[in-house]
PDB file of C-alpha atoms in Angstrom:
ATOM      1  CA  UNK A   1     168.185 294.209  84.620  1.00  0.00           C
ATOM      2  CA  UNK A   2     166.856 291.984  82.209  1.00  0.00           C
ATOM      3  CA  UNK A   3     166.612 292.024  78.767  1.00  0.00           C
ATOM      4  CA  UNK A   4     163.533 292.487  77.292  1.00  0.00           C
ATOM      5  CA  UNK A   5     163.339 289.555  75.082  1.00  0.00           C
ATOM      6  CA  UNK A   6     163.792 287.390  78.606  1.00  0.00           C
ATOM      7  CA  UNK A   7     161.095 284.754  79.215  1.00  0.00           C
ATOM      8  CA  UNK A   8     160.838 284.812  83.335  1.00  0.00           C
ATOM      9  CA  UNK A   9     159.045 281.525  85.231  1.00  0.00           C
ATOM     10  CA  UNK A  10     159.364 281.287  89.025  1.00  0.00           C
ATOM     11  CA  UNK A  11     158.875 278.999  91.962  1.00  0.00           C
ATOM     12  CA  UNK A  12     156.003 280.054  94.209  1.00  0.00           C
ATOM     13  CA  UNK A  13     155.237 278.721  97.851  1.00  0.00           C
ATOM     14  CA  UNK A  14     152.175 280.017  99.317  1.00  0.00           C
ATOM     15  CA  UNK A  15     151.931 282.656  96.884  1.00  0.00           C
ATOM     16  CA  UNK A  16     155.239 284.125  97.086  1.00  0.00           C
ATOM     17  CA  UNK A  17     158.387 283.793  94.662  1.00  0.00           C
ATOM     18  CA  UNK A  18     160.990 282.065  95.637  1.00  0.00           C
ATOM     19  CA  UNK A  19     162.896 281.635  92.556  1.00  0.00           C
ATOM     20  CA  UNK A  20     163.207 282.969  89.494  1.00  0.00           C
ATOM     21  CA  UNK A  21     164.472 281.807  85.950  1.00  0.00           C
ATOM     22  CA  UNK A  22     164.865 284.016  83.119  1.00  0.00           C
ATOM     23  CA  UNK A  23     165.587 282.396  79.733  1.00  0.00           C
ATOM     24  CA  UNK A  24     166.794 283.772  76.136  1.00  0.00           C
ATOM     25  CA  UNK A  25     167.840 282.223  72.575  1.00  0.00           C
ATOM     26  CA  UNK A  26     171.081 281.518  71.984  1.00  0.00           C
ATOM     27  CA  UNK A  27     172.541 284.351  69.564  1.00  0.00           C
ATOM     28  CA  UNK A  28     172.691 282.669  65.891  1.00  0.00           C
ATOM     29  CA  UNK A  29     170.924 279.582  67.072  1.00  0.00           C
ATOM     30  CA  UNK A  30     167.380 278.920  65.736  1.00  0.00           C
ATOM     31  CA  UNK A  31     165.588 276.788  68.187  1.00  0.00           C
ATOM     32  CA  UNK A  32     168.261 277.293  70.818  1.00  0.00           C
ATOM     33  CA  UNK A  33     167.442 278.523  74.584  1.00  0.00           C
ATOM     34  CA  UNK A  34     169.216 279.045  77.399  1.00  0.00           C
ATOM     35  CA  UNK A  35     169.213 280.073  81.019  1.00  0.00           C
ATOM     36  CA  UNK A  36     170.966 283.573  81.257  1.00  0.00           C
ATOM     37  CA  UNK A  37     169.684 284.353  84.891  1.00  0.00           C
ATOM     38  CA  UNK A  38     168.818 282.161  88.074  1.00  0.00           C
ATOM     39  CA  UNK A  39     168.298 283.425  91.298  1.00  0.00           C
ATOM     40  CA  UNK A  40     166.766 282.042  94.899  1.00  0.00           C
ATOM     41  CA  UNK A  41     166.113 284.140  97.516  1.00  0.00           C
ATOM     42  CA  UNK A  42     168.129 283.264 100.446  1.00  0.00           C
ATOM     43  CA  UNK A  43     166.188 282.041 102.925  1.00  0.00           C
ATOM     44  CA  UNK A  44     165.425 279.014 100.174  1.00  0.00           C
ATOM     45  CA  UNK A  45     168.828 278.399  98.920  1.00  0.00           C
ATOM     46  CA  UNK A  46     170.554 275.272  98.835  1.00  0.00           C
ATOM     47  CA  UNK A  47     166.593 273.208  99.160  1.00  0.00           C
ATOM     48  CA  UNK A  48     167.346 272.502  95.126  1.00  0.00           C
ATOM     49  CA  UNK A  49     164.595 274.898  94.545  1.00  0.00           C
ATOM     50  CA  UNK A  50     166.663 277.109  91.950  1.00  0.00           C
ATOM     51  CA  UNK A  51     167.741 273.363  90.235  1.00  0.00           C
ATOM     52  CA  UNK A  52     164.523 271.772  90.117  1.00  0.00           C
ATOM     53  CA  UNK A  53     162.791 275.220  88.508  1.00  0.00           C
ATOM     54  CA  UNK A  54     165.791 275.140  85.721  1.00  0.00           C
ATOM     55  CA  UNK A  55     165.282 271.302  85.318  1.00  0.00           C
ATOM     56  CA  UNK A  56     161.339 271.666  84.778  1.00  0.00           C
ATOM     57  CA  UNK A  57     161.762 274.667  82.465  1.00  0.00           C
ATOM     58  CA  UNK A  58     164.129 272.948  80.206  1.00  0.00           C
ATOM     59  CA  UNK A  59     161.994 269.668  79.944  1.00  0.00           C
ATOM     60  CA  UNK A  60     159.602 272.126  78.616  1.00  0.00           C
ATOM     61  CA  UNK A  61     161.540 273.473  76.123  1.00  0.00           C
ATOM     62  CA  UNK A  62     162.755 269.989  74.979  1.00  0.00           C
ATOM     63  CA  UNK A  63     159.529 268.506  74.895  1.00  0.00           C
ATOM     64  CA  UNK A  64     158.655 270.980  72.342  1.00  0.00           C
ATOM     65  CA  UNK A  65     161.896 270.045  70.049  1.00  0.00           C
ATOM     66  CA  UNK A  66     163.961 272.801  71.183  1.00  0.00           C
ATOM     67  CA  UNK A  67     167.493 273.083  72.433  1.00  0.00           C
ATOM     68  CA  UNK A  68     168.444 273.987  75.724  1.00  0.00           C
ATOM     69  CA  UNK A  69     171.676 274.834  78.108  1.00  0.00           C
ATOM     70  CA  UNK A  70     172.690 276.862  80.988  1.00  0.00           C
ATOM     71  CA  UNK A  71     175.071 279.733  81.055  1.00  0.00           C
ATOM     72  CA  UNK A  72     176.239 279.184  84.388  1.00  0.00           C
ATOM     73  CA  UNK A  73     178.857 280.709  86.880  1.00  0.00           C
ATOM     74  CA  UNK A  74     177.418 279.630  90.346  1.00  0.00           C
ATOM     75  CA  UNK A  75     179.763 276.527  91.734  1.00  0.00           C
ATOM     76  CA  UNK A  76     176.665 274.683  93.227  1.00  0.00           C
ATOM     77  CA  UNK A  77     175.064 275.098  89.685  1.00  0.00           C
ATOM     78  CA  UNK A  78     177.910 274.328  88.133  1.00  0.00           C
ATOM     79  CA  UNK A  79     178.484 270.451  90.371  1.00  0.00           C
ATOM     80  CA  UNK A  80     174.395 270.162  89.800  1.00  0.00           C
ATOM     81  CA  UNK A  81     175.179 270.396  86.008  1.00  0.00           C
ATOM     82  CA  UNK A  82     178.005 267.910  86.411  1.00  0.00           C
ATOM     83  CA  UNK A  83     176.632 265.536  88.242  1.00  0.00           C
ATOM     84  CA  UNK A  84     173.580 265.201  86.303  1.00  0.00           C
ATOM     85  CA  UNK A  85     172.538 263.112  83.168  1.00  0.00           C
ATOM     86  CA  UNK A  86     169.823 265.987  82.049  1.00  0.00           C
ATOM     87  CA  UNK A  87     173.038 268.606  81.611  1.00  0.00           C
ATOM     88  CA  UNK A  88     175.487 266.682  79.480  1.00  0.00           C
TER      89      UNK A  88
END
């Protein structure tokens, strides 16, 4: 499960979910957020659905002042990360 002080978003087509980001502070880090959860349903993965979502939520977090990362294990996630300037 999640924990309870998890802020979820998803990605809705047609009125359905199709991804989901949940996002906590960083322990000891005032103003610090980070993904701890991000999950696509199958059928939608590898469309840079789950990327885009994670990539919208942290411009919103930024635009407010805040810091913001990933915690990430996923290889795909992982190369997006790389790869891009908005994960240094």
């Amino acid at each position: 499960g999640l924990s309870w002080g998890a802020r979820c978003y998803a990605a809705v087509l047609d009125g359905v979910p199709v991804a989901l980001c949940a996002v906590l502070t960083q322990f000891a880090r005032r103003g610090a957020w980070r993904i701890s959860r991000l999950v696509t349903r199958p059928e939608f993965q590898g469309l840079g659905i789950g990327t885009r979502l994670a990539e919208a939520i942290g411009d919103m977090y930024l635009a407010e002042g805040l810091q913001f990362g990933v915690t990430a294990a996923h290889p795909a996630l992982l190369r997006h990360c790389l790869r891009s300037p908005k994960w240094c």
